[in-house]
PDB file of C-alpha atoms in Angstrom:
ATOM      1  CA  MET A 763      96.936 103.230  93.871  1.00 94.00           C
ATOM      2  CA  LYS A 764      97.187 106.484  91.972  1.00 95.00           C
ATOM      3  CA  PHE A 765      97.203 110.046  93.272  1.00 96.00           C
ATOM      4  CA  THR A 766      98.507 113.557  92.639  1.00 95.00           C
ATOM      5  CA  THR A 767      99.814 115.789  95.410  1.00 96.00           C
ATOM      6  CA  ASN A 768     102.049 118.782  96.023  1.00 96.00           C
ATOM      7  CA  ARG A 769     105.747 117.979  95.954  1.00 95.00           C
ATOM      8  CA  ASP A 770     106.687 120.241  98.901  1.00 95.00           C
ATOM      9  CA  THR A 771     103.881 118.862 101.093  1.00 95.00           C
ATOM     10  CA  LEU A 772     105.042 115.286 100.528  1.00 96.00           C
ATOM     11  CA  LEU A 773     108.671 116.277 101.048  1.00 95.00           C
ATOM     12  CA  LYS A 774     107.926 117.648 104.536  1.00 94.00           C
ATOM     13  CA  VAL A 775     106.325 114.349 105.547  1.00 94.00           C
ATOM     14  CA  LEU A 776     109.218 112.326 104.141  1.00 94.00           C
ATOM     15  CA  ALA A 777     111.674 114.473 106.108  1.00 92.00           C
ATOM     16  CA  VAL A 778     109.865 113.556 109.326  1.00 92.00           C
ATOM     17  CA  ALA A 779     109.835 109.886 108.293  1.00 93.00           C
ATOM     18  CA  GLN A 780     113.598 109.996 107.745  1.00 91.00           C
ATOM     19  CA  GLU A 781     114.035 111.126 111.354  1.00 90.00           C
ATOM     20  CA  VAL A 782     111.876 108.286 112.652  1.00 92.00           C
ATOM     21  CA  ILE A 783     113.234 105.416 110.579  1.00 89.00           C
ATOM     22  CA  ALA A 784     116.478 103.834 111.748  1.00 71.00           C
ATOM     23  CA  ASN A 785     119.361 104.203 109.281  1.00 63.00           C
ATOM     24  CA  LYS A 786     120.259 100.529 109.461  1.00 60.00           C
ATOM     25  CA  SER A 787     117.407  98.180 110.221  1.00 60.00           C
ATOM     26  CA  LEU A 788     117.737  94.399 110.454  1.00 55.00           C
ATOM     27  CA  VAL A 789     114.143  94.186 109.201  1.00 61.00           C
ATOM     28  CA  SER A 790     113.926  95.627 105.676  1.00 82.00           C
ATOM     29  CA  ILE A 791     110.249  96.604 105.923  1.00 88.00           C
ATOM     30  CA  LEU A 792     111.169  99.060 108.717  1.00 90.00           C
ATOM     31  CA  SER A 793     113.179 101.065 106.174  1.00 91.00           C
ATOM     32  CA  ASN A 794     109.977 101.589 104.188  1.00 93.00           C
ATOM     33  CA  ILE A 795     107.218 104.146 104.482  1.00 95.00           C
ATOM     34  CA  TYR A 796     103.599 102.992 104.284  1.00 96.00           C
ATOM     35  CA  LEU A 797     101.248 104.855 101.922  1.00 96.00           C
ATOM     36  CA  LYS A 798      97.486 104.435 101.665  1.00 96.00           C
ATOM     37  CA  ALA A 799      95.414 106.439  99.173  1.00 96.00           C
ATOM     38  CA  ASP A 800      91.760 107.043 100.099  1.00 95.00           C
ATOM     39  CA  LYS A 801      89.613 108.277  97.220  1.00 94.00           C
ATOM     40  CA  SER A 802      86.547 108.982  99.393  1.00 93.00           C
ATOM     41  CA  GLU A 803      88.492 111.478 101.522  1.00 94.00           C
ATOM     42  CA  ASN A 804      91.021 112.624  98.884  1.00 95.00           C
ATOM     43  CA  LYS A 805      93.819 111.967 101.350  1.00 96.00           C
ATOM     44  CA  VAL A 806      96.966 109.873 101.486  1.00 96.00           C
ATOM     45  CA  TYR A 807      97.849 108.350 104.836  1.00 96.00           C
ATOM     46  CA  LEU A 808     101.531 107.803 105.607  1.00 96.00           C
ATOM     47  CA  LYS A 809     103.104 105.771 108.419  1.00 95.00           C
ATOM     48  CA  CYS A 810     106.643 104.848 109.469  1.00 95.00           C
ATOM     49  CA  THR A 811     108.373 103.149 112.388  1.00 93.00           C
ATOM     50  CA  ASN A 812     111.675 101.858 113.712  1.00 89.00           C
ATOM     51  CA  SER A 813     109.768  99.409 115.981  1.00 86.00           C
ATOM     52  CA  THR A 814     110.033 101.543 119.163  1.00 90.00           C
ATOM     53  CA  PHE A 815     109.145 104.948 117.676  1.00 93.00           C
ATOM     54  CA  LYS A 816     106.190 105.376 115.322  1.00 94.00           C
ATOM     55  CA  ALA A 817     104.704 108.253 113.329  1.00 95.00           C
ATOM     56  CA  SER A 818     101.628 108.710 111.160  1.00 95.00           C
ATOM     57  CA  THR A 819     100.031 111.602 109.291  1.00 95.00           C
ATOM     58  CA  CYS A 820      98.014 112.389 106.169  1.00 95.00           C
ATOM     59  CA  ILE A 821      98.230 114.846 103.291  1.00 95.00           C
ATOM     60  CA  ALA A 822      95.679 116.221 100.854  1.00 95.00           C
ATOM     61  CA  ALA A 823      95.757 114.646  97.394  1.00 95.00           C
ATOM     62  CA  ASP A 824      93.722 114.154  94.250  1.00 96.00           C
ATOM     63  CA  VAL A 825      93.188 110.391  94.503  1.00 95.00           C
ATOM     64  CA  GLU A 826      92.213 108.566  91.328  1.00 95.00           C
ATOM     65  CA  GLU A 827      92.573 105.007  92.629  1.00 94.00           C
ATOM     66  CA  ASP A 828      92.491 103.593  96.152  1.00 95.00           C
ATOM     67  CA  GLY A 829      95.354 101.412  97.253  1.00 94.00           C
ATOM     68  CA  GLU A 830      98.192 100.860  99.698  1.00 95.00           C
ATOM     69  CA  THR A 831     101.835  99.882  99.536  1.00 95.00           C
ATOM     70  CA  THR A 832     105.239 100.407 101.165  1.00 95.00           C
ATOM     71  CA  VAL A 833     108.373 101.788  99.540  1.00 94.00           C
ATOM     72  CA  PHE A 834     111.971 102.430 100.621  1.00 93.00           C
ATOM     73  CA  CYS A 835     111.739 105.838 102.300  1.00 93.00           C
ATOM     74  CA  ASP A 836     115.288 107.050 101.659  1.00 91.00           C
ATOM     75  CA  LYS A 837     115.050 106.480  97.886  1.00 93.00           C
ATOM     76  CA  LEU A 838     111.590 108.022  97.655  1.00 94.00           C
ATOM     77  CA  ASN A 839     112.808 111.071  99.574  1.00 94.00           C
ATOM     78  CA  SER A 840     115.819 111.445  97.233  1.00 94.00           C
ATOM     79  CA  ILE A 841     113.605 111.261  94.146  1.00 95.00           C
ATOM     80  CA  VAL A 842     110.953 113.690  95.393  1.00 95.00           C
ATOM     81  CA  SER A 843     113.563 116.224  96.559  1.00 94.00           C
ATOM     82  CA  ALA A 844     115.144 116.178  93.087  1.00 93.00           C
ATOM     83  CA  LEU A 845     111.841 116.937  91.326  1.00 93.00           C
ATOM     84  CA  PRO A 846     110.826 120.503  90.412  1.00 91.00           C
ATOM     85  CA  VAL A 847     108.377 122.465  92.542  1.00 92.00           C
ATOM     86  CA  GLY A 848     104.753 121.704  91.711  1.00 93.00           C
ATOM     87  CA  ASN A 849     102.455 118.704  91.643  1.00 95.00           C
ATOM     88  CA  ILE A 850     103.696 115.147  91.315  1.00 95.00           C
ATOM     89  CA  GLN A 851     101.885 111.945  90.467  1.00 95.00           C
ATOM     90  CA  ILE A 852     102.481 108.629  92.229  1.00 96.00           C
ATOM     91  CA  GLU A 853     101.127 105.367  90.898  1.00 95.00           C
ATOM     92  CA  SER A 854     101.727 101.803  92.084  1.00 93.00           C
ATOM     93  CA  THR A 855     101.572  98.473  90.271  1.00 90.00           C
ATOM     94  CA  ASP A 856     101.993  94.972  91.682  1.00 88.00           C
ATOM     95  CA  LEU A 857     105.789  95.251  91.613  1.00 91.00           C
ATOM     96  CA  GLU A 858     106.770  98.922  91.622  1.00 94.00           C
ATOM     97  CA  ILE A 859     105.826 102.507  92.296  1.00 95.00           C
ATOM     98  CA  ILE A 860     106.098 105.207  89.622  1.00 95.00           C
ATOM     99  CA  VAL A 861     106.877 108.821  90.583  1.00 95.00           C
ATOM    100  CA  LYS A 862     106.740 111.643  88.044  1.00 94.00           C
ATOM    101  CA  PRO A 863     106.133 115.407  87.826  1.00 93.00           C
ATOM    102  CA  VAL A 864     102.735 116.256  86.335  1.00 91.00           C
ATOM    103  CA  ASP A 865     104.181 118.622  83.710  1.00 85.00           C
ATOM    104  CA  LYS A 866     107.280 116.593  82.769  1.00 84.00           C
ATOM    105  CA  LYS A 867     107.845 113.404  80.808  1.00 85.00           C
ATOM    106  CA  VAL A 868     110.539 112.044  83.141  1.00 89.00           C
ATOM    107  CA  LYS A 869     109.527 109.307  85.588  1.00 92.00           C
ATOM    108  CA  PHE A 870     111.162 107.206  88.290  1.00 95.00           C
ATOM    109  CA  LYS A 871     110.431 103.632  89.334  1.00 94.00           C
ATOM    110  CA  LEU A 872     110.996 102.004  92.718  1.00 94.00           C
ATOM    111  CA  LYS A 873     110.410  98.466  93.927  1.00 93.00           C
ATOM    112  CA  ILE A 874     107.736  98.034  96.582  1.00 93.00           C
ATOM    113  CA  MET A 875     106.951  95.600  99.387  1.00 91.00           C
ATOM    114  CA  ALA A 876     103.499  94.309 100.293  1.00 88.00           C
ATOM    115  CA  SER A 877     101.693  96.488 102.831  1.00 89.00           C
ATOM    116  CA  ASP A 878     100.495  93.473 104.844  1.00 89.00           C
ATOM    117  CA  LYS A 879     104.081  92.995 106.070  1.00 87.00           C
ATOM    118  CA  PHE A 880     104.167  96.464 107.616  1.00 91.00           C
ATOM    119  CA  PRO A 881     103.776  96.641 111.441  1.00 89.00           C
ATOM    120  CA  VAL A 882     100.406  97.712 112.812  1.00 87.00           C
ATOM    121  CA  ILE A 883     100.412 101.313 114.062  1.00 86.00           C
ATOM    122  CA  ASN A 884      97.487 102.131 116.326  1.00 81.00           C
ATOM    123  CA  GLY A 885      95.874 105.546 116.142  1.00 79.00           C
ATOM    124  CA  PHE A 886      95.785 108.102 118.946  1.00 81.00           C
ATOM    125  CA  ASN A 887      93.359 107.215 121.732  1.00 76.00           C
ATOM    126  CA  GLU A 888      91.969 110.421 123.224  1.00 77.00           C
ATOM    127  CA  GLU A 889      90.587 108.645 126.289  1.00 75.00           C
ATOM    128  CA  GLY A 890      92.756 109.595 129.257  1.00 74.00           C
ATOM    129  CA  SER A 891      94.781 112.107 127.225  1.00 82.00           C
ATOM    130  CA  ILE A 892      95.575 115.651 128.300  1.00 85.00           C
ATOM    131  CA  LYS A 893      95.970 118.879 126.338  1.00 87.00           C
ATOM    132  CA  LEU A 894      98.937 121.175 126.816  1.00 88.00           C
ATOM    133  CA  ASP A 895      99.790 124.490 125.226  1.00 90.00           C
ATOM    134  CA  ALA A 896     102.261 123.710 122.430  1.00 92.00           C
ATOM    135  CA  CYS A 897     104.482 126.663 123.337  1.00 93.00           C
ATOM    136  CA  ASP A 898     104.702 125.552 126.991  1.00 91.00           C
ATOM    137  CA  PHE A 899     105.548 121.949 126.100  1.00 93.00           C
ATOM    138  CA  ARG A 900     108.194 123.011 123.590  1.00 94.00           C
ATOM    139  CA  HIS A 901     109.726 125.252 126.258  1.00 95.00           C
ATOM    140  CA  LEU A 902     109.906 122.338 128.727  1.00 95.00           C
ATOM    141  CA  ILE A 903     111.747 120.244 126.137  1.00 96.00           C
ATOM    142  CA  LYS A 904     114.188 123.032 125.226  1.00 96.00           C
ATOM    143  CA  GLN A 905     115.066 123.673 128.867  1.00 96.00           C
ATOM    144  CA  THR A 906     115.860 120.033 129.674  1.00 96.00           C
ATOM    145  CA  ILE A 907     116.780 117.908 126.649  1.00 96.00           C
ATOM    146  CA  PHE A 908     120.367 119.225 126.469  1.00 95.00           C
ATOM    147  CA  ALA A 909     121.127 117.682 129.887  1.00 95.00           C
ATOM    148  CA  VAL A 910     120.138 114.123 128.900  1.00 95.00           C
ATOM    149  CA  SER A 911     122.852 111.475 129.258  1.00 93.00           C
ATOM    150  CA  THR A 912     124.306 109.833 126.145  1.00 89.00           C
ATOM    151  CA  ASN A 913     125.624 106.860 128.147  1.00 88.00           C
ATOM    152  CA  SER A 914     123.595 103.832 127.033  1.00 83.00           C
ATOM    153  CA  ASN A 915     124.749 101.903 130.115  1.00 86.00           C
ATOM    154  CA  ARG A 916     122.621 104.235 132.232  1.00 87.00           C
ATOM    155  CA  ARG A 917     119.562 104.026 130.038  1.00 88.00           C
ATOM    156  CA  PHE A 918     117.194 105.553 132.594  1.00 90.00           C
ATOM    157  CA  MET A 919     119.127 108.823 132.154  1.00 93.00           C
ATOM    158  CA  THR A 920     118.814 108.853 128.342  1.00 92.00           C
ATOM    159  CA  GLY A 921     115.395 110.504 128.442  1.00 94.00           C
ATOM    160  CA  CYS A 922     113.479 113.323 130.104  1.00 96.00           C
ATOM    161  CA  TYR A 923     111.392 112.549 133.180  1.00 96.00           C
ATOM    162  CA  ILE A 924     107.945 114.165 133.210  1.00 94.00           C
ATOM    163  CA  CYS A 925     105.387 114.274 135.993  1.00 91.00           C
ATOM    164  CA  MET A 926     102.171 116.192 136.562  1.00 85.00           C
ATOM    165  CA  LYS A 927     100.496 116.894 139.887  1.00 81.00           C
ATOM    166  CA  ASP A 928      98.343 119.616 141.461  1.00 79.00           C
ATOM    167  CA  ASN A 929      98.179 121.527 138.143  1.00 79.00           C
ATOM    168  CA  PHE A 930     101.986 121.587 137.907  1.00 86.00           C
ATOM    169  CA  ILE A 931     103.911 119.915 135.100  1.00 89.00           C
ATOM    170  CA  THR A 932     107.622 119.262 135.647  1.00 93.00           C
ATOM    171  CA  MET A 933     110.265 117.955 133.249  1.00 95.00           C
ATOM    172  CA  VAL A 934     113.728 116.909 134.429  1.00 97.00           C
ATOM    173  CA  ALA A 935     116.881 115.617 132.721  1.00 96.00           C
ATOM    174  CA  THR A 936     120.316 114.705 134.040  1.00 95.00           C
ATOM    175  CA  ASP A 937     123.507 112.978 132.961  1.00 93.00           C
ATOM    176  CA  GLY A 938     124.773 112.467 136.538  1.00 92.00           C
ATOM    177  CA  ARG A 939     126.904 115.616 136.542  1.00 93.00           C
ATOM    178  CA  ARG A 940     124.391 118.296 135.630  1.00 95.00           C
ATOM    179  CA  LEU A 941     120.642 118.528 136.047  1.00 96.00           C
ATOM    180  CA  SER A 942     118.032 120.699 134.357  1.00 96.00           C
ATOM    181  CA  CYS A 943     114.494 121.115 135.647  1.00 96.00           C
ATOM    182  CA  ASP A 944     111.620 123.225 134.342  1.00 95.00           C
ATOM    183  CA  THR A 945     108.092 123.604 135.734  1.00 93.00           C
ATOM    184  CA  LYS A 946     104.880 125.127 134.439  1.00 89.00           C
ATOM    185  CA  ASN A 947     102.008 125.896 136.771  1.00 84.00           C
ATOM    186  CA  GLY A 948      98.431 127.092 136.545  1.00 62.00           C
ATOM    187  CA  LEU A 949      97.505 124.241 134.212  1.00 66.00           C
ATOM    188  CA  SER A 950      94.046 122.728 134.589  1.00 66.00           C
ATOM    189  CA  ILE A 951      95.088 119.134 134.001  1.00 68.00           C
ATOM    190  CA  PRO A 952      94.440 115.912 135.889  1.00 68.00           C
ATOM    191  CA  ASP A 953      97.198 113.986 137.662  1.00 65.00           C
ATOM    192  CA  PHE A 954      99.253 112.164 135.061  1.00 74.00           C
ATOM    193  CA  GLN A 955     101.285 108.971 135.166  1.00 85.00           C
ATOM    194  CA  PRO A 956     105.020 109.896 135.472  1.00 91.00           C
ATOM    195  CA  ALA A 957     107.188 108.749 132.567  1.00 93.00           C
ATOM    196  CA  ILE A 958     110.709 108.865 131.147  1.00 96.00           C
ATOM    197  CA  ILE A 959     110.390 109.981 127.521  1.00 96.00           C
ATOM    198  CA  PRO A 960     113.130 109.072 124.986  1.00 95.00           C
ATOM    199  CA  THR A 961     114.912 112.037 123.424  1.00 94.00           C
ATOM    200  CA  LYS A 962     114.127 110.936 119.864  1.00 93.00           C
ATOM    201  CA  ILE A 963     110.402 111.612 120.134  1.00 95.00           C
ATOM    202  CA  LEU A 964     111.060 114.845 122.037  1.00 95.00           C
ATOM    203  CA  SER A 965     113.446 116.052 119.315  1.00 94.00           C
ATOM    204  CA  CYS A 966     110.840 115.308 116.635  1.00 94.00           C
ATOM    205  CA  ILE A 967     108.190 117.187 118.599  1.00 95.00           C
ATOM    206  CA  LEU A 968     110.532 120.148 118.963  1.00 94.00           C
ATOM    207  CA  LYS A 969     111.239 120.199 115.205  1.00 93.00           C
ATOM    208  CA  ASN A 970     107.690 119.664 113.971  1.00 92.00           C
ATOM    209  CA  ALA A 971     105.178 120.879 116.555  1.00 92.00           C
ATOM    210  CA  PRO A 972     103.760 124.380 115.975  1.00 90.00           C
ATOM    211  CA  GLU A 973     104.472 127.300 118.298  1.00 89.00           C
ATOM    212  CA  GLU A 974     100.727 127.857 118.750  1.00 90.00           C
ATOM    213  CA  GLY A 975      97.804 125.567 119.469  1.00 91.00           C
ATOM    214  CA  ASN A 976      97.627 122.461 121.633  1.00 91.00           C
ATOM    215  CA  ILE A 977      99.491 119.182 121.951  1.00 93.00           C
ATOM    216  CA  GLN A 978      97.662 116.103 123.194  1.00 91.00           C
ATOM    217  CA  ILE A 979      99.559 113.560 125.287  1.00 91.00           C
ATOM    218  CA  ALA A 980      98.548 110.151 126.585  1.00 89.00           C
ATOM    219  CA  VAL A 981     100.541 107.547 128.508  1.00 88.00           C
ATOM    220  CA  VAL A 982      99.194 104.040 128.043  1.00 85.00           C
ATOM    221  CA  GLU A 983     101.026 101.256 129.875  1.00 83.00           C
ATOM    222  CA  LYS A 984     104.645 101.515 128.644  1.00 89.00           C
ATOM    223  CA  SER A 985     104.077 103.868 125.692  1.00 91.00           C
ATOM    224  CA  ILE A 986     103.498 107.572 125.148  1.00 92.00           C
ATOM    225  CA  PHE A 987     101.239 108.960 122.422  1.00 93.00           C
ATOM    226  CA  VAL A 988     101.488 112.543 121.159  1.00 94.00           C
ATOM    227  CA  LYS A 989      99.210 114.332 118.688  1.00 94.00           C
ATOM    228  CA  PHE A 990      99.291 117.812 117.149  1.00 93.00           C
ATOM    229  CA  GLY A 991      97.467 118.847 113.985  1.00 90.00           C
ATOM    230  CA  ASN A 992      97.259 115.758 111.782  1.00 91.00           C
ATOM    231  CA  VAL A 993     100.554 114.328 113.066  1.00 93.00           C
ATOM    232  CA  GLU A 994     100.691 111.470 115.569  1.00 94.00           C
ATOM    233  CA  PHE A 995     103.808 110.151 117.314  1.00 95.00           C
ATOM    234  CA  SER A 996     104.128 107.222 119.686  1.00 93.00           C
ATOM    235  CA  SER A 997     107.128 105.753 121.461  1.00 94.00           C
ATOM    236  CA  VAL A 998     108.035 103.077 123.962  1.00 94.00           C
ATOM    237  CA  LEU A 999     108.915 104.683 127.294  1.00 95.00           C
ATOM    238  CA  ILE A1000     112.169 104.175 129.186  1.00 94.00           C
ATOM    239  CA  GLU A1001     111.703 102.079 132.312  1.00 89.00           C
TER     240      GLU A1001
END
């Protein structure tokens, strides 16, 4: 694998990955970020997970060689953030990944782990999904997420409850002492399976989703899938 991309573009993706990945994982591969370079599309696909929360996206790149690998996300983020603004080149061998600025002689090396050990992350399935205005969905999150309980013994209160019916979408959160509820109406959407969404995925949506455009949401069995732009999130729901 060998590709060149913009340092700031990669840094934004790594920042999102840092939010997703658990700080201390019992499984070492979950501390890594998955990279796959595709020469035919001149894109690099990136994925990360902490087993219950998953994220995937892609960035534009000048790909010289196809390939895939996984590397410790925290170290890669530290290296890329320390590099000067501009393009950087990333190349992988059988044992390590090499990161260097295009116009500098300095280079950094990191050990890698085989990509076949990385968990499978399924792509967004648009069948049964709904589209919401990004601004409206962000507003629902802002108006409710602060009231979520932090008591892990009452896990059903550690997320925001969302339901959709008769073109109304309602989001509710409570910690047992206070309750916040927000509703949007006039939405041409089908009835939607109610769900309790963990705060982690909602916080990431709030930080990364644009103010304009649409957000696609799908609830499949016990998981929620969210897509905006070229970013996809998925998370296990709270029962």
